PDB file of C-alpha atoms in Angstrom:
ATOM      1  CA  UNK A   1     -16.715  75.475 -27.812  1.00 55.00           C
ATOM      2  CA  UNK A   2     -13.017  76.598 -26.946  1.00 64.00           C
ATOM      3  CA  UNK A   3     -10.439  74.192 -26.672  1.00 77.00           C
ATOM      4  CA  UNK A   4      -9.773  74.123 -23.484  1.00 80.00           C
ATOM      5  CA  UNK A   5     -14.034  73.142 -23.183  1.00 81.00           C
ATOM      6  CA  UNK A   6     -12.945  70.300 -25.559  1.00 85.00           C
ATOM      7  CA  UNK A   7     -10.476  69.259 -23.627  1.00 85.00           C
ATOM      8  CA  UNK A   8     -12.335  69.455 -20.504  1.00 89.00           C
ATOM      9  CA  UNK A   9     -15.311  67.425 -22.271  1.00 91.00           C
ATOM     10  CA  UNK A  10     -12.586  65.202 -23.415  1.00 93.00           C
ATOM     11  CA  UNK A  11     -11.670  64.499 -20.021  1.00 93.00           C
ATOM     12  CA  UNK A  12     -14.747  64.169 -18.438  1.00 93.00           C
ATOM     13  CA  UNK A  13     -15.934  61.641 -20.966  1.00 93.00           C
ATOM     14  CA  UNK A  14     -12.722  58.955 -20.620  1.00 93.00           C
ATOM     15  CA  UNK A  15     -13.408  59.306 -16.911  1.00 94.00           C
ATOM     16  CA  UNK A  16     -16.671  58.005 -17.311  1.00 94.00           C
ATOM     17  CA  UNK A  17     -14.989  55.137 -19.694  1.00 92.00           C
ATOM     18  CA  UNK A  18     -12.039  54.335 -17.186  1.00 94.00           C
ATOM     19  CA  UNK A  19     -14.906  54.032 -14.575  1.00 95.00           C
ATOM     20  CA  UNK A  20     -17.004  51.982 -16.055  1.00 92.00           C
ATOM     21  CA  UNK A  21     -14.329  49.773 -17.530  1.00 90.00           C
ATOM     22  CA  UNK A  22     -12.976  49.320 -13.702  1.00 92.00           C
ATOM     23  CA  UNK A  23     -16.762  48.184 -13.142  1.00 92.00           C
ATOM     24  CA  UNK A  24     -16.803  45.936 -15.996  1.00 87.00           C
ATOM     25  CA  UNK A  25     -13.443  44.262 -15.030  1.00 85.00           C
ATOM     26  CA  UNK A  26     -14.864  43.791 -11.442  1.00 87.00           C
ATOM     27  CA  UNK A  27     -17.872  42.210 -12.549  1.00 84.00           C
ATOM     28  CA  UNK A  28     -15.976  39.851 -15.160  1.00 77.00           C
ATOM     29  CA  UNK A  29     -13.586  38.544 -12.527  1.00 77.00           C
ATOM     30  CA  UNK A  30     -16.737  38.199  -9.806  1.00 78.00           C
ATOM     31  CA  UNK A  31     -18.630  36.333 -12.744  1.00 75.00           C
ATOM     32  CA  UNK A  32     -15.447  34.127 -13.414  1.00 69.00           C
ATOM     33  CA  UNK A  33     -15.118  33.322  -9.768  1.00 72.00           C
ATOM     34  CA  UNK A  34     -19.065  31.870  -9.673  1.00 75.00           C
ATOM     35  CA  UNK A  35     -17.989  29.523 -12.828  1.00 70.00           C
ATOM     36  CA  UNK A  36     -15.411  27.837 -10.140  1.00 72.00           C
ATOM     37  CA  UNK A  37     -14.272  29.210  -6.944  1.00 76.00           C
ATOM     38  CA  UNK A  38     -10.980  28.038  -7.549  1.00 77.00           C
ATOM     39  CA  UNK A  39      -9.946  29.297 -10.939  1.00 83.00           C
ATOM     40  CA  UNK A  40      -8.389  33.237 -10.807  1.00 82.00           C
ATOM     41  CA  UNK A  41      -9.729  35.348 -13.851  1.00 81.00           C
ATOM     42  CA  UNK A  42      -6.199  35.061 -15.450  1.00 86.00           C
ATOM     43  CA  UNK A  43      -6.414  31.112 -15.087  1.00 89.00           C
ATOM     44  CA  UNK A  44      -9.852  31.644 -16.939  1.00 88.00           C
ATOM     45  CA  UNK A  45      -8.493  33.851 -19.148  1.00 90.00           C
ATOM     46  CA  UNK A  46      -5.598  31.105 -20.032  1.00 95.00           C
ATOM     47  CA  UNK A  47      -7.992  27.965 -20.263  1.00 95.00           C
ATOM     48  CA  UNK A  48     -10.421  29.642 -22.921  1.00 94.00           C
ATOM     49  CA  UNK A  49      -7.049  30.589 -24.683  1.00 96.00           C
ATOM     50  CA  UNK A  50      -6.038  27.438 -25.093  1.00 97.00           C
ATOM     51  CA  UNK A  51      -8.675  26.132 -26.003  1.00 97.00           C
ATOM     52  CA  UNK A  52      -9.291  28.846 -28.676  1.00 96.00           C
ATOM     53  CA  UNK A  53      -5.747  27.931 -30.113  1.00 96.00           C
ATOM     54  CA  UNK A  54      -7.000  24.395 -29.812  1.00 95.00           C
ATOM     55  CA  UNK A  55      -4.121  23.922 -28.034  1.00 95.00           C
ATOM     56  CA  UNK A  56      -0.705  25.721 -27.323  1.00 95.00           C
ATOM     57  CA  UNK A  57       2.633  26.085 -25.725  1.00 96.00           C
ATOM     58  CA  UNK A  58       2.941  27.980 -22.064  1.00 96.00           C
ATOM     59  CA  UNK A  59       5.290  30.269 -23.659  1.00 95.00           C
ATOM     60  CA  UNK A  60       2.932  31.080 -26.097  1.00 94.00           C
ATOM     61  CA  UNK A  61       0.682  31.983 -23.479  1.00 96.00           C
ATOM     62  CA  UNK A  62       3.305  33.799 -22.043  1.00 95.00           C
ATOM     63  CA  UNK A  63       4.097  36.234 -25.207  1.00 94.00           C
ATOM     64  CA  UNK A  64       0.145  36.630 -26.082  1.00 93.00           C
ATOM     65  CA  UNK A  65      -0.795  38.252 -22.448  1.00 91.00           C
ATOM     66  CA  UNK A  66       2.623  39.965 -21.728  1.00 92.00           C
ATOM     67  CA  UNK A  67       3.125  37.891 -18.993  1.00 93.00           C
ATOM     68  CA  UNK A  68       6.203  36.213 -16.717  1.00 94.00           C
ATOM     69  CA  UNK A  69       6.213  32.627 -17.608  1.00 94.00           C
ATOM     70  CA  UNK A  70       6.651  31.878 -13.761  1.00 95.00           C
ATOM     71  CA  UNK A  71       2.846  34.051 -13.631  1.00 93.00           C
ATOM     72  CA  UNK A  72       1.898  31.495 -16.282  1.00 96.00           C
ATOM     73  CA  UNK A  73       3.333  28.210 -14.873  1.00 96.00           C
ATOM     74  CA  UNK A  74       1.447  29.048 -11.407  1.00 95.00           C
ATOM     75  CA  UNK A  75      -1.534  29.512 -13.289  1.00 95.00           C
ATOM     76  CA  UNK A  76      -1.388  26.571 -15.283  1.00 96.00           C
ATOM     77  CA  UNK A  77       0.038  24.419 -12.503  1.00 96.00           C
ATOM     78  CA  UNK A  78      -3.442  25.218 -10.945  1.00 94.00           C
ATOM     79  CA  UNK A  79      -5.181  23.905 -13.905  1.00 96.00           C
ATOM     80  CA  UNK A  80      -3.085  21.162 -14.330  1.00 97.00           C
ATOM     81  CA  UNK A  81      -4.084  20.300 -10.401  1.00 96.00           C
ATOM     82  CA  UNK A  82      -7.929  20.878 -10.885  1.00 95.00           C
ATOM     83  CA  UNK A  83      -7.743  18.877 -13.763  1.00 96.00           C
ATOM     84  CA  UNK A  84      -8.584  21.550 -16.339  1.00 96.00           C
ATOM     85  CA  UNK A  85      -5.601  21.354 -18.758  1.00 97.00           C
ATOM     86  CA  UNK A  86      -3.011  18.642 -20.049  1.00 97.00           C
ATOM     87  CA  UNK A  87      -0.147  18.644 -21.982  1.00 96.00           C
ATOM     88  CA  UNK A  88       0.949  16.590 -24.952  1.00 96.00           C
ATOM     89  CA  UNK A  89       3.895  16.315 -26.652  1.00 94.00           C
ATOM     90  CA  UNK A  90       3.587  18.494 -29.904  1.00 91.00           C
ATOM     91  CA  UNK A  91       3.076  16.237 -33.060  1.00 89.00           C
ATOM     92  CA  UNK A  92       6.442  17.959 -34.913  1.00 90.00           C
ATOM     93  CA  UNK A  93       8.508  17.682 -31.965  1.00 90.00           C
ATOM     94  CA  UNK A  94       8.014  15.507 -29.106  1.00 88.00           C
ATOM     95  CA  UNK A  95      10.444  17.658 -27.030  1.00 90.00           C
ATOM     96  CA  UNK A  96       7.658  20.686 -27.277  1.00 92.00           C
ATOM     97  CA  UNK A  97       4.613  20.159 -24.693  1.00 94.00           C
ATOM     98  CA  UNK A  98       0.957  21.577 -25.866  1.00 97.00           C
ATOM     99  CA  UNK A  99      -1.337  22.389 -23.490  1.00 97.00           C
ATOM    100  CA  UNK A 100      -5.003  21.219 -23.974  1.00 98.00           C
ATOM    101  CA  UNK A 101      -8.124  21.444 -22.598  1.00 98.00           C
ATOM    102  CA  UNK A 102      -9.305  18.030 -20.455  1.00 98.00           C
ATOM    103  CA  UNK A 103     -12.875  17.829 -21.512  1.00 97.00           C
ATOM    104  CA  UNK A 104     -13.680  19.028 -17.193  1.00 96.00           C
ATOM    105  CA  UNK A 105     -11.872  22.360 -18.628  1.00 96.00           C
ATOM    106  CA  UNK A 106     -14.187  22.473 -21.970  1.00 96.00           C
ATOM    107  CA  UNK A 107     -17.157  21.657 -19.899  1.00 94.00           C
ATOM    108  CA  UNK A 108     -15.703  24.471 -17.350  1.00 91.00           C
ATOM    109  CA  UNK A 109     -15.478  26.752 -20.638  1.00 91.00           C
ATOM    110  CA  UNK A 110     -18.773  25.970 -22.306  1.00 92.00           C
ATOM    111  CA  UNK A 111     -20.935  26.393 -18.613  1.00 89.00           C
ATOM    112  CA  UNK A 112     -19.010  29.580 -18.561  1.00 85.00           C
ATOM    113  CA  UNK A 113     -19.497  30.603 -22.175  1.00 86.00           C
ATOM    114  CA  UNK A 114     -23.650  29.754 -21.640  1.00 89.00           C
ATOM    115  CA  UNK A 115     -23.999  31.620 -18.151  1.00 85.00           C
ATOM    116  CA  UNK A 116     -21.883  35.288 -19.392  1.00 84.00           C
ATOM    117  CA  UNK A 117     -24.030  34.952 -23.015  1.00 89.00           C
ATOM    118  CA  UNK A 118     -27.143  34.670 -21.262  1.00 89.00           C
ATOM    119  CA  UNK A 119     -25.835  37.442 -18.545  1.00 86.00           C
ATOM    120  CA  UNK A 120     -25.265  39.391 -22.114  1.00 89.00           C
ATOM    121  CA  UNK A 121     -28.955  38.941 -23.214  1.00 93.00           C
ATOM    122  CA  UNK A 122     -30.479  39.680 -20.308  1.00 92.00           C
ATOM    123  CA  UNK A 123     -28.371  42.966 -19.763  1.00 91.00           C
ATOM    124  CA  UNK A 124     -28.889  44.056 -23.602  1.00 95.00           C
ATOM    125  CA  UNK A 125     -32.070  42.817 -24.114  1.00 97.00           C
ATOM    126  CA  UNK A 126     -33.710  46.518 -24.955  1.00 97.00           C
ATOM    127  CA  UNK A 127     -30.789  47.507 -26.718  1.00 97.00           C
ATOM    128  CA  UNK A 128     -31.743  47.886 -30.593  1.00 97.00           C
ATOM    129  CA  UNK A 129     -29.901  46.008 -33.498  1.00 97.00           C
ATOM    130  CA  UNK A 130     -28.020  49.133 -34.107  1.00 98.00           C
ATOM    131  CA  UNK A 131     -26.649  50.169 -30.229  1.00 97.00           C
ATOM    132  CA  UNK A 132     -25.567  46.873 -30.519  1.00 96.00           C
ATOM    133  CA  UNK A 133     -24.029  46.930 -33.793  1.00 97.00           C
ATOM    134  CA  UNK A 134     -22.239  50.138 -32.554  1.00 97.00           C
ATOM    135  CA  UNK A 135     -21.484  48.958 -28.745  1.00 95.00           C
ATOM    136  CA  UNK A 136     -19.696  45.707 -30.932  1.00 95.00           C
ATOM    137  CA  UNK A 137     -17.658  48.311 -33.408  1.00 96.00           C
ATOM    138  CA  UNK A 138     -16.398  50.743 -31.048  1.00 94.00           C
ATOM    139  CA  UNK A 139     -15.031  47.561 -28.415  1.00 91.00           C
ATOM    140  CA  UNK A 140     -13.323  46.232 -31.595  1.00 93.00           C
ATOM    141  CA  UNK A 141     -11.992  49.809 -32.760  1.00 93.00           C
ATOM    142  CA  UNK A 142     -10.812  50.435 -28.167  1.00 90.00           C
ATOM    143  CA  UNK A 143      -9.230  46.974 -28.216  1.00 86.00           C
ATOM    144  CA  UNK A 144      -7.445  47.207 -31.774  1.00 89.00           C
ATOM    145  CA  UNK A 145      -6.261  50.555 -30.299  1.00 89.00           C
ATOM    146  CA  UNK A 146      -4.798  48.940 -27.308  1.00 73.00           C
ATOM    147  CA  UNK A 147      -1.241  49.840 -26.226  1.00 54.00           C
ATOM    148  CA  UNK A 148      -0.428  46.061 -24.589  1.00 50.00           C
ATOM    149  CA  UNK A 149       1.547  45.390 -27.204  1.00 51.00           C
ATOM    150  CA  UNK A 150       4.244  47.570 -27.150  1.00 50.00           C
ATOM    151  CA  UNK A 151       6.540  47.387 -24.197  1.00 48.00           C
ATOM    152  CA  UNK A 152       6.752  49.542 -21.512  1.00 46.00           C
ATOM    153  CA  UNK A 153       2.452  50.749 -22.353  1.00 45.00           C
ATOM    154  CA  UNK A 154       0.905  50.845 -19.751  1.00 45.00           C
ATOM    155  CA  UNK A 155      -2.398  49.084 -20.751  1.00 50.00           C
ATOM    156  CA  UNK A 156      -6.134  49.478 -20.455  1.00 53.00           C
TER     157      UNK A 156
END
C-alpha cells in the first residue's frame, strides 16, 4: 500500500473514532441526565471528582479539568443548592474550604456508578476476556495520549 493509501486508511479510520467518540459523549451526558435531571455532565463529572479525592479545593477542580473557576463555582453552587456537596474548612488551614460529598451526593454517585456498570455489562456482555482486556488498554494508552494538558490543545 502507497502512502498516500496509508494515509487515506489513516484518515478514514480516526473518522470512525471521532464519530463514535461524539456518540459515546452523547450517550454519557444523556445517561448522566437520567441519574438527576438537574445535575449537567460537568457537575457529574465534578461530584465523582471530589469524591474520588475524598475531598478537595474548587481550585483544584479548576486546574484538574482546565476549567474557569467562575465555570466551576456555577457548577458547584448547583451542588451546593441540591444538596450534593459541602465544604469544610481544611484540617491544616481553616482559611482553605474542602469540598465534600453530602452522603445525597454519594448516594447520587453510587446509583450512578450501579446503573452505567450494569449499562457496561449488558453492552459487553459477548465481548471475550481478551476484547475487553484490549478495549481497557487502548482507552488507557488514547487518554494517557491526551493533549488537555498542555495549553492551547485542543482536546479530544
Amino acid at each position: 500500500m502507497s502512502d498516500d493509501g496509508t494515509r487515506d486508511a489513516r484518515d478514514a479510520s480516526v473518522d470512525v473514532i471521532q464519530r463514535e467518540l461524539t456518540a459515546f459523549a452523547r450517550r454519557a451526558r444523556a445517561a448522566a441526565a437520567r441519574v438527576h435531571p438537574e445535575i449537567p455532565l460537568v457537575s457529574y463529572t465534578l461530584l465523582a471528582h471530589i469524591e474520588e479525592r475524598r475531598g478537595c479545593r474548587a481550585t483544584d477542580l479548576a486546574a484538574h479539568y482546565l476549567l474557569d473557576k467562575s465555570t466551576v463555582s456555577r457548577q458547584l453552587a448547583g451542588l451546593e443548592k441540591l444538596g450534593l456537596v459541602e465544604r469544610r474548612p481544611a484540617p491544616d488551614d481553616h482559611r482553605v474550604q474542602v469540598l465534600h460529598p453530602t452522603e445525597a451526593g454519594s448516594e447520587v454517585l453510587a446509583t450512578a456508578q450501579a446503573n452505567r456498570r450494569a449499562a457496561y455489562q449488558e453492552r459487553l456482555a459477548d465481548w471475550s476476556a481478551e476484547d475487553l482486556d484490549r478495549f481497557a488498554a487502548y482507552l488507557l494508552r488514547y487518554n494517557a495520549a491526551g493533549t488537555a494538558d498542555r495549553p492551547g490543545a485542543p482536546s479530544a
